[in-house]
Amino acid sequence: MAQYEWTSTSADETMEFAERLGERLEEGDVCTLEGDLGAGKTTFTKGLGKGLGVKRTINSPTFTIIKEYQGRMPFYHMDVYRLEDSDEDLGFDEYFNGEGVCVVEWAHFIEEFLPEKRLAIQIAYKGDDERVISLDAHSDHFDQICKELAP
Ligand SMILES: Nc1ncnc2c1ncn2[C@@H]1O[C@H](COP(=O)(O)OP(=O)(O)O)[C@@H](O)[C@H]1O
Ligand SMILES: [Mg+2]
């Protein structure tokens, strides 16, 4: 499906972009986030949570793998980095087919559990504050959202 690309020049800009995405997400939506350490995956997630109406501060869940927040719907923030080289299933199906929105940092480590319909987001480091954010829409629903966000 279509791919969209957008350049960010600050952490705030990334969060604002992610917030606009969060405002458009619906029940059962899954977004995957890829990018090196420090690329901005958690920064992006903070903005996305804001767009979903989450009031609590969103932090890196590295030591818990899955953190749950409440906005206008449940919001599950996963960082599956620690599942590298493991086939462990933490009940992903229930999250991905549930009534909330899921965001998965380092999603390729749980590739086998990911739903087909998802928005794949890649953040690439370009300089101190510059990042290129690529959106890969794997459904019509996400394609529509991408068109609105990055025309
Ligand atoms: N354009 C940008 N977008 C996102 N983060 C940025 C940007 N410019 C600088 N940063 C900084 O890069 C760091 C990204 O950290 P983080 O979001 O924790 O990355 P990750 O979760 O990918 O490891 C933060 O300190 C953030 O302030
Ligand atoms: Mg992170």
XYZ file of N, CA and C in Angstrom, residues 45-132:
264
model
N 5.267 8.332 20.576
C 4.191 7.706 21.356
C 3.554 8.687 22.335
N 4.379 9.560 22.908
C 3.851 10.577 23.837
C 2.824 11.462 23.129
N 3.155 11.894 21.921
C 2.243 12.743 21.150
C 0.988 11.984 20.765
N 1.189 10.735 20.383
C 0.059 9.913 19.975
C -0.932 9.736 21.135
N -0.379 9.503 22.321
C -1.223 9.359 23.507
C -2.016 10.625 23.782
N -1.369 11.752 23.592
C -2.055 13.028 23.796
C -3.247 13.143 22.851
N -3.019 12.758 21.594
C -4.093 12.802 20.604
C -5.241 11.853 20.931
N -4.930 10.844 21.743
C -5.953 9.882 22.168
C -6.616 10.319 23.470
N -6.165 11.446 23.977
C -6.774 11.966 25.194
C -6.190 11.433 26.488
N -4.991 10.836 26.405
C -4.334 10.338 27.623
C -3.771 11.519 28.400
N -4.104 11.610 29.677
C -3.626 12.736 30.493
C -2.336 12.392 31.240
N -2.199 11.127 31.601
C -1.002 10.707 32.341
C 0.252 10.850 31.482
N 1.403 11.002 32.133
C 2.663 11.082 31.411
C 3.040 9.703 30.878
N 3.387 9.662 29.612
C 3.800 8.400 28.996
C 5.315 8.314 29.018
N 5.817 7.251 29.634
C 7.257 7.048 29.703
C 7.648 5.793 28.951
N 8.934 5.630 28.736
C 9.420 4.437 28.072
C 9.085 3.210 28.913
N 8.420 2.215 28.331
C 8.028 1.038 29.113
C 9.054 -0.085 29.068
N 10.299 0.244 28.812
C 11.310 -0.789 28.573
C 11.301 -1.924 29.597
N 11.025 -1.625 30.858
C 11.115 -2.678 31.862
C 9.785 -3.358 32.151
N 8.730 -2.922 31.478
C 7.445 -3.561 31.721
C 6.854 -4.177 30.456
N 7.421 -3.863 29.313
C 6.964 -4.353 28.000
C 5.598 -3.777 27.588
N 4.584 -3.904 28.437
C 3.286 -3.344 28.063
C 2.780 -2.413 29.158
N 2.478 -1.187 28.788
C 1.883 -0.248 29.734
C 0.510 0.163 29.217
N -0.443 0.237 30.120
C -1.803 0.590 29.726
C -2.168 1.979 30.224
N -2.751 2.757 29.325
C -3.223 4.104 29.668
C -4.693 4.206 29.284
N -5.349 5.211 29.825
C -6.747 5.428 29.453
C -6.906 6.816 28.858
N -7.410 6.862 27.628
C -7.748 8.132 27.003
C -9.213 8.039 26.632
N -9.573 8.459 25.405
C -10.963 8.239 25.000
C -11.217 6.762 24.743
N -10.166 5.947 24.810
C -10.263 4.487 24.787
C -8.966 3.973 25.408
N -8.871 2.676 25.716
C -7.612 2.182 26.279
C -6.464 2.379 25.278
N -5.303 2.638 25.794
C -4.132 2.828 24.953
C -3.013 1.953 25.513
N -2.530 1.016 24.694
C -1.480 0.096 25.122
C -0.164 0.463 24.459
N 0.795 0.809 25.273
C 2.126 1.162 24.768
C 3.067 -0.008 25.049
N 3.560 -0.617 23.982
C 4.449 -1.781 24.139
C 5.846 -1.443 23.631
N 6.828 -1.924 24.351
C 8.212 -1.855 23.879
C 8.735 -3.278 23.997
N 8.794 -3.962 22.864
C 9.092 -5.391 22.889
C 10.574 -5.683 22.631
N 11.396 -4.666 22.841
C 12.841 -4.829 22.627
C 13.385 -6.048 23.368
N 12.899 -6.254 24.590
C 13.418 -7.362 25.399
C 12.958 -8.731 24.916
N 12.071 -8.763 23.945
C 11.610 -10.058 23.425
C 12.428 -10.507 22.216
N 13.510 -9.774 21.932
C 14.398 -10.185 20.849
C 14.849 -11.614 21.138
N 14.862 -12.433 20.113
C 15.281 -13.832 20.259
C 14.356 -14.666 21.136
N 13.142 -14.216 21.350
C 12.209 -15.026 22.135
C 10.903 -15.139 21.357
N 10.209 -16.269 21.506
C 8.926 -16.437 20.825
C 7.780 -16.198 21.786
N 8.095 -15.592 22.900
C 7.103 -15.462 23.949
C 5.884 -14.673 23.488
N 4.711 -15.244 23.738
C 3.456 -14.589 23.408
C 2.837 -14.071 24.701
N 2.768 -12.775 24.820
C 2.232 -12.187 26.049
C 0.729 -11.940 25.937
N 0.093 -12.719 25.076
C -1.348 -12.546 24.882
C -1.623 -11.410 23.919
N -0.756 -11.256 22.933
C -0.850 -10.128 22.005
C -2.198 -10.054 21.290
N -2.723 -11.214 20.938
C -4.005 -11.258 20.232
C -5.080 -10.434 20.922
N -5.147 -10.585 22.221
C -6.186 -9.874 22.974
C -5.987 -8.368 22.925
N -4.743 -7.954 22.893
C -4.470 -6.521 22.776
C -4.797 -6.029 21.368
N -4.304 -6.777 20.377
C -4.456 -6.331 18.990
C -5.899 -6.415 18.500
N -6.671 -7.307 19.075
C -8.074 -7.418 18.669
C -9.013 -6.830 19.707
N -8.446 -6.071 20.618
C -9.241 -5.515 21.709
C -9.892 -4.195 21.362
N -10.306 -3.513 22.407
C -11.064 -2.276 22.206
C -10.217 -1.028 22.319
N -8.921 -1.227 22.347
C -8.056 -0.058 22.481
C -7.173 0.144 21.268
N -6.235 1.068 21.406
C -5.232 1.325 20.380
C -3.901 0.793 20.912
N -3.139 0.121 20.037
C -1.829 -0.401 20.431
C -0.728 0.281 19.643
N 0.344 0.647 20.351
C 1.546 1.129 19.694
C 2.685 0.224 20.138
N 3.435 -0.288 19.160
C 4.487 -1.263 19.470
C 5.845 -0.779 19.004
N 6.727 -0.456 19.972
C 8.101 -0.102 19.615
C 8.889 -1.392 19.370
N 9.763 -1.379 18.386
C 10.574 -2.544 17.990
C 9.679 -3.710 17.556
N 8.613 -3.402 16.836
C 7.593 -4.405 16.506
C 8.145 -5.621 15.758
N 9.228 -5.459 15.012
C 9.696 -6.612 14.220
C 10.119 -7.791 15.097
N 10.362 -7.528 16.387
C 10.714 -8.645 17.274
C 9.515 -9.543 17.571
N 8.314 -9.050 17.285
C 7.136 -9.914 17.491
C 6.339 -10.028 16.180
N 7.080 -9.972 15.079
C 6.489 -10.011 13.739
C 5.367 -11.052 13.607
N 5.618 -12.260 14.130
C 4.647 -13.355 13.957
C 3.297 -13.080 14.619
N 3.259 -12.150 15.566
C 2.012 -11.876 16.282
C 1.281 -10.643 15.755
N 1.926 -9.905 14.870
C 1.338 -8.638 14.417
C 0.166 -8.857 13.467
N -0.865 -8.040 13.587
C -1.982 -8.154 12.649
C -1.566 -7.595 11.281
N -2.220 -8.099 10.255
C -1.908 -7.664 8.902
C -2.238 -6.180 8.718
N -3.405 -5.792 9.205
C -3.834 -4.399 9.055
C -3.201 -3.544 10.133
N -2.226 -2.769 9.717
C -1.536 -1.935 10.714
C -0.912 -0.743 10.023
N -0.530 0.224 10.821
C 0.207 1.369 10.302
C 1.651 1.203 10.756
N 2.541 1.009 9.789
C 3.958 0.825 10.114
C 4.671 2.175 10.027
N 5.257 2.580 11.136
C 5.930 3.880 11.209
C 7.417 3.648 11.422
N 8.213 4.338 10.611
C 9.670 4.196 10.704
C 10.253 5.576 10.958
N 11.104 5.687 11.943
C 11.746 6.976 12.217
C 13.240 6.837 11.982
N 13.771 7.673 11.096
C 15.192 7.614 10.760
C 15.901 8.882 11.222
N 17.004 8.713 11.895
C 17.820 9.817 12.392
C 18.557 10.480 11.231
N 18.436 11.817 11.146
C 19.120 12.538 10.065
C 20.140 13.533 10.588
N 19.962 13.986 11.809
C 20.851 14.979 12.407
C 20.364 15.212 13.815
N 21.010 16.091 14.573
C 20.651 16.327 15.983
C 19.143 16.298 16.219
N 18.429 17.159 15.486
C 16.990 17.284 15.717
C 16.165 16.904 14.494
N 16.821 16.426 13.478
C 16.091 16.108 12.244
C 15.824 14.613 12.122
N 14.583 14.299 11.769
C 14.193 12.899 11.597
C 13.304 12.785 10.357
N 13.434 11.681 9.660
C 12.483 11.405 8.580
C 11.530 10.323 9.072
